[in-house]
Amino acid sequence: MNSRTQGHLAAISSRFVIRKLSYYGLGTALSCGTALAQVEPSATTPVSSTQTETPSTTERIVVTGHKSEGTVIGSPKPLMQIGADEIRSYGVDTVTDLLTTLSPETRSGRGATGNAPVILLNGKRISGLQEVNDLPFEAISRVEIFTEEEALRYGYAADQRVVNIITVKQFHAIRARAYRETSTDGGGENAALSLSFTRLHDDRRINLSARYTASAWLRDSQRGVVPPAASSLYSTQGNLATADDSSLDPVLDRLTGQTVTTAGSPSLPYGQAATLNDILPSVNSLTSSTNASAYTLQPRKHDLSLNGVYADHLTEDVTSSINLSFDHQDQISLQGPARGIVTIPAGNAYSPFSQDVLLYRSFSNVRPLQQTGHTDTGHAGLNFNGNLGSWKWNGEGSYDYARTVTESQTGLSLTTAQAALNNGDLSFDPWSTISSSWLNSRLVNHGRTTSNQGQISGLLSGPVFSLPAGEASTSIAATGILSKQNAASSVNGVTSRSSISRDIGTLRINGDLPIANSKQHVLSFLGKLDANVNGAVSQVSHFGTLGTLGGGITWSPTSWVQLPFSVLQQTEAPAASSLVAPTIETPNVTTYDYVRGESVQVTTISGGNRNLHSADRHELSLGVILSPPFLEGSRLHLNYVHDNTHNPVLSLPTATAAIQDAFPDNYQRNASGVLETVDLRPVNANNEKRTEWNATFSLSRPFGDDHEAAGHKRHAGGGAEGRYYVVLTQVWRLDDTIRLRSGLPAIDLLNGGTIGGTGGKPKHEVELQAGAYKNGFGVRLDGKWQSGTTTLGSTSAGSLYFSSLATLDLSVFVTLGDMPHWQNRNWAKNFRIMLSLDNVSNNRIHAHNGLGITPAGYQPAFMDPIGRTIGLSLRKTL
């Protein structure tokens, strides 16, 4: 039996154990899956061709029913169930790609938006995503997606949906993939190479993988855009000012009839001294310059990932797994021209001034300023699953290590040049082109973060007692986390260090109570009604005791209708990294100042804030899940969420009047009012209120009539007869407001307010996925649309208006071994070629102010640097 045929047995909906078959003398040794292959084929997967001969004599056969392999606790109905043939039609490579593809269906509207789902493997908890990320799609029998209530049964909070990945029983493969992508506008190349070995045999699982990815620089000049001029005095020609913004020279004031505080630097031949007459043409006006090749829209990256998993039985009822992974990433971005300041002393041969003046210059004859980041992460996970009678238990432990080193060049150290000016050395001429030999030394800010975290958790779940409508069950989960983060930074030569040790102990209890069940003839007029109660208590160092209390009901008046309802009250501590991340200064960052209605380049400050408080969240969720029998293979899920959070943690990169009034110290301006520094370190707002409803409609059907659909026959080479699918998701935000400080007006993010750099939040978002696969050929469409947004500034001219955005991604692929005429060619088996075109129409968000002008830094290329891309992927499985 080949691996694909054996793998289909994992998706069979029930198992029968043949207790006695004396004619062959096999007894109980026959597999339950083979017995079912003869008795009850699955409606969604093919069955084994292996046949067992029926004995001529009559035998007594005892049949015992069991839940199908990999089912989750409580066996609720999934929101979606995706079979192997549909997964094949997606054109994905590994579980990582599959989860990305399914993200619209797995995204939860509860809690912090964008929560990733809880991932289970064969109905069991895993020690981390690394356990499944590199599994090839051929190893997956089916995928089930559940509501957030299922997360409670596994000891997690009810703000994540649950994805249960069920593997085939037998699988053995070596997989290699090469990928290359570039933008049609030029630049922005990405490439990836990956190799993996996978072996599955019942509960034994081995998976070893390596992946290397690289991204090239994409410079501003490659998109033909010009960055906004720096808000400071720096320019290629140079500008002059005093340390205290006073007059440059009394004689110059008399010559011009005005107080002169700034002036452009004269451009003179080498060795020629300047006079006040050389300064007159540029008094009280600044020279400016930009160099688009000195900035990157996309950094250069290199990433190497190694991952290994081994899982097997320890005893008949206990399985275990161990996972080790390592990742190293290097990243370099360009932050603008190198720049520096020198003081020209009074009396210097080159100076016409009667006092010391400062000269600000940027230099294009040396490499630009760079910001580099080096990150190493390691993970070790150990996981155990077992049974205690009718109860299930899980124990897991993990250790995670991360180290990030950041170096940010902020300018040039011109100490040698300054010494020459101070000593009257005429070899350094401040007015002419300056040789690169004077510009070798750089000012660098350093940041380093080291994180160590150990975690151990346990889960016990099972029935507690029987009620007329069914069994009441509970899940009890305990988690202990020990973590320590150390951060060090060196800013302008001043070194600071911080560290935090955090101990978290959490006990979470969930109870499920059946109230009505028409199948048990208990309150039959209600259909099926189940209640849920859950609570958690956490002891968090530095924050004390934090609690969670929630509950809800799920009502199914008919078999194809579910109505879930839940409420939750939760207190959450901020992440440790938000408290102690190192302080990093990044120069020449383009931002929009809504107060003055202009784009400027500023220095941003990022890092942690030890004064953050815990957040209190109150949430209500109401849903409707429909599986209409008149449209087989379809499902509609509607969900309404209202969330009210006190003391939410957020970052404020944009300067609006409302934000600046609430946090004036986060925005530093020069004497002229031009924004120079923006503090991005996290803060607590007063409260945030959010109300939205979202909907997901899915339809997946095989080609052909119902009789063919029931069979799901495959070609000898393994290709499905064909399948098509459609998934449509939408989010409609009804309310999203943030009050930054008590007593201040709330900021309406849906109607002119913002806390980000690209406007508020869109009221409406829609995503469409559609595809088909047949006879080795596949096509996939991914469409997205979001409504436009508006951010109101202090004036109409300073307001920004952002257009709606519609994008379409197209992928076409062919699996050569599934093509009818190539099925017997060994080299073509499991060999796939994919051509992808993302953002087909090359659409980008367009921004303009109240005057109809697009501010600097908001050109379409800044909104989406890459744009349309074309990629080619070659994949072979042996």
Coordinates of N, CA and C in Angstrom, one line a residue, residues 339-420:
R339 N 25.8 62.2 7.6 CA 25.7 63.6 8.0 C 26.5 63.9 9.2
G340 N 26.9 65.1 9.4 CA 27.7 65.5 10.6 C 27.6 67.0 10.8
I341 N 28.1 67.4 12.0 CA 28.2 68.8 12.4 C 29.6 69.1 12.8
V342 N 30.1 70.3 12.4 CA 31.4 70.8 12.9 C 31.1 72.3 13.4
T343 N 31.9 72.7 14.3 CA 31.9 74.0 14.8 C 33.0 74.8 14.2
I344 N 32.7 75.9 13.5 CA 33.7 76.7 12.8 C 34.1 77.8 13.8
P345 N 35.3 77.8 14.4 CA 35.6 78.8 15.5 C 35.7 80.2 14.9
A346 N 35.4 81.2 15.8 CA 35.6 82.6 15.4 C 37.1 82.8 15.3
G347 N 37.5 83.5 14.2 CA 38.9 83.7 14.0 C 39.5 82.7 13.1
N348 N 38.8 81.6 12.8 CA 39.4 80.6 11.8 C 39.5 81.3 10.5
A349 N 40.6 80.8 9.8 CA 40.9 81.5 8.5 C 39.8 81.4 7.5
Y350 N 39.0 80.3 7.6 CA 37.9 80.2 6.6 C 36.6 80.9 7.0
S351 N 36.5 81.4 8.3 CA 35.3 81.9 8.8 C 35.2 83.5 8.7
P352 N 34.1 84.0 8.3 CA 33.9 85.5 8.3 C 33.2 86.0 9.5
F353 N 32.9 85.0 10.5 CA 32.0 85.4 11.6 C 32.8 85.8 12.8
S354 N 32.2 86.6 13.6 CA 32.8 87.0 14.9 C 32.6 86.1 16.0
Q355 N 31.9 85.0 15.8 CA 31.6 84.0 16.9 C 31.6 82.6 16.3
D356 N 31.6 81.6 17.2 CA 31.5 80.3 16.7 C 30.2 80.0 16.0
V357 N 30.2 79.3 14.9 CA 28.9 78.9 14.2 C 29.0 77.4 13.9
L358 N 27.8 76.8 13.8 CA 27.7 75.4 13.5 C 27.4 75.2 12.0
L359 N 28.1 74.2 11.4 CA 27.9 73.9 10.0 C 27.3 72.5 10.0
Y360 N 26.1 72.4 9.4 CA 25.4 71.1 9.2 C 25.5 70.6 7.8
R361 N 26.1 69.4 7.6 CA 26.3 69.0 6.2 C 25.9 67.5 6.1
S362 N 25.4 67.1 4.9 CA 25.3 65.7 4.6 C 26.2 65.4 3.4
F363 N 26.6 64.1 3.3 CA 27.6 63.7 2.3 C 27.2 62.5 1.5
S364 N 27.3 62.7 0.2 CA 26.9 61.7 -0.7 C 28.1 60.9 -1.3
N365 N 29.3 61.3 -0.9 CA 30.5 60.6 -1.4 C 30.9 59.5 -0.5
V366 N 30.1 59.2 0.6 CA 30.4 58.0 1.4 C 29.1 57.2 1.5
R367 N 29.1 56.0 2.0 CA 27.9 55.2 2.0 C 26.9 55.8 3.0
P368 N 25.6 55.6 2.7 CA 24.6 56.1 3.6 C 24.6 55.6 5.0
L369 N 23.8 56.2 5.8 CA 23.6 55.7 7.2 C 22.9 54.3 7.1
Q370 N 23.2 53.4 8.0 CA 22.6 52.1 7.9 C 22.1 51.7 9.3
Q371 N 21.0 50.9 9.3 CA 20.5 50.3 10.5 C 20.5 48.8 10.3
T372 N 21.2 48.1 11.1 CA 21.4 46.7 11.0 C 20.7 46.0 12.2
G373 N 20.2 44.8 11.9 CA 19.6 44.0 13.0 C 20.0 42.5 12.8
H374 N 20.4 41.9 13.9 CA 20.8 40.5 13.9 C 19.9 39.8 14.9
T375 N 19.2 38.8 14.5 CA 18.3 38.1 15.5 C 18.6 36.6 15.4
D376 N 18.8 36.0 16.6 CA 18.9 34.6 16.7 C 17.8 34.1 17.7
T377 N 17.0 33.1 17.3 CA 16.0 32.5 18.1 C 16.2 31.0 18.1
G378 N 15.9 30.4 19.3 CA 15.9 29.0 19.5 C 14.7 28.5 20.2
H379 N 14.3 27.3 19.9 CA 13.1 26.8 20.6 C 13.3 25.3 20.9
A380 N 13.0 24.9 22.1 CA 13.0 23.4 22.4 C 11.6 23.1 23.1
G381 N 11.0 22.1 22.5 CA 9.6 21.8 23.1 C 9.5 20.3 23.3
L382 N 8.8 19.9 24.4 CA 8.6 18.6 24.8 C 7.1 18.4 25.1
N383 N 6.4 17.4 24.5 CA 5.0 17.3 24.6 C 4.6 15.9 24.9
F384 N 3.6 15.7 25.8 CA 3.1 14.4 26.1 C 1.6 14.4 26.0
N385 N 1.0 13.4 25.5 CA -0.5 13.2 25.5 C -0.8 11.8 25.9
G386 N -1.9 11.6 26.7 CA -2.3 10.3 27.1 C -3.7 10.3 27.5
N387 N -4.2 9.1 27.9 CA -5.5 8.8 28.4 C -5.5 8.2 29.8
L388 N -6.5 8.7 30.6 CA -6.8 8.1 31.9 C -8.2 7.7 31.9
G389 N -8.5 6.5 31.4 CA -9.9 6.1 31.3 C -10.6 6.9 30.2
S390 N -11.6 7.6 30.6 CA -12.4 8.4 29.7 C -11.8 9.9 29.7
W391 N -10.8 10.1 30.5 CA -10.2 11.4 30.5 C -8.9 11.5 29.6
K392 N -8.7 12.7 29.1 CA -7.5 12.9 28.3 C -6.6 13.9 29.1
W393 N -5.3 13.7 29.0 CA -4.4 14.6 29.6 C -3.3 15.0 28.6
N394 N -2.7 16.2 28.9 CA -1.6 16.7 28.1 C -0.6 17.4 29.1
G395 N 0.7 17.2 28.8 CA 1.7 17.9 29.5 C 2.8 18.3 28.5
E396 N 3.2 19.6 28.7 CA 4.2 20.1 27.7 C 5.1 21.1 28.4
G397 N 6.3 21.1 27.9 CA 7.3 22.1 28.4 C 8.0 22.7 27.2
S398 N 8.5 23.9 27.3 CA 9.2 24.5 26.2 C 10.2 25.5 26.8
Y399 N 11.2 25.8 26.0 CA 12.2 26.8 26.3 C 12.5 27.6 25.1
D400 N 12.4 28.9 25.2 CA 12.6 29.8 24.0 C 13.7 30.8 24.4
Y401 N 14.6 31.0 23.4 CA 15.7 31.9 23.6 C 15.6 32.9 22.4
A402 N 15.8 34.1 22.6 CA 15.9 35.1 21.5 C 16.9 36.2 21.9
R403 N 17.7 36.6 20.9 CA 18.7 37.6 21.1 C 18.7 38.5 19.8
T404 N 18.5 39.8 20.0 CA 18.4 40.8 18.9 C 19.5 41.9 19.2
V405 N 20.3 42.1 18.2 CA 21.3 43.2 18.3 C 21.0 44.2 17.2
T406 N 20.8 45.4 17.6 CA 20.5 46.5 16.6 C 21.6 47.5 16.6
E407 N 22.1 48.0 15.5 CA 23.0 49.1 15.4 C 22.5 50.1 14.4
S408 N 22.3 51.3 14.9 CA 21.7 52.4 14.1 C 22.7 53.5 14.0
Q409 N 23.2 53.7 12.8 CA 24.1 54.9 12.6 C 23.3 56.2 12.5
T410 N 23.7 57.1 13.3 CA 23.0 58.4 13.4 C 23.7 59.5 12.7
G411 N 25.0 59.3 12.4 CA 25.7 60.4 11.8 C 27.2 60.1 11.7
L412 N 28.0 61.1 11.4 CA 29.4 61.0 11.3 C 30.1 61.6 12.5
S413 N 31.1 61.0 13.0 CA 31.9 61.6 14.1 C 33.1 62.4 13.4
L414 N 33.0 63.7 13.4 CA 33.9 64.5 12.7 C 35.0 65.1 13.6
T415 N 35.4 64.3 14.5 CA 36.4 64.8 15.6 C 37.7 65.2 14.9
T416 N 38.2 64.4 13.9 CA 39.4 64.8 13.3 C 39.3 66.1 12.5
A417 N 38.2 66.3 11.8 CA 38.0 67.6 11.1 C 37.8 68.7 12.1
Q418 N 37.2 68.5 13.2 CA 37.0 69.5 14.2 C 38.3 69.9 14.8
A419 N 39.2 68.9 15.0 CA 40.5 69.3 15.6 C 41.3 70.1 14.6
A420 N 41.1 69.8 13.3 CA 41.8 70.6 12.3 C 41.3 72.1 12.3

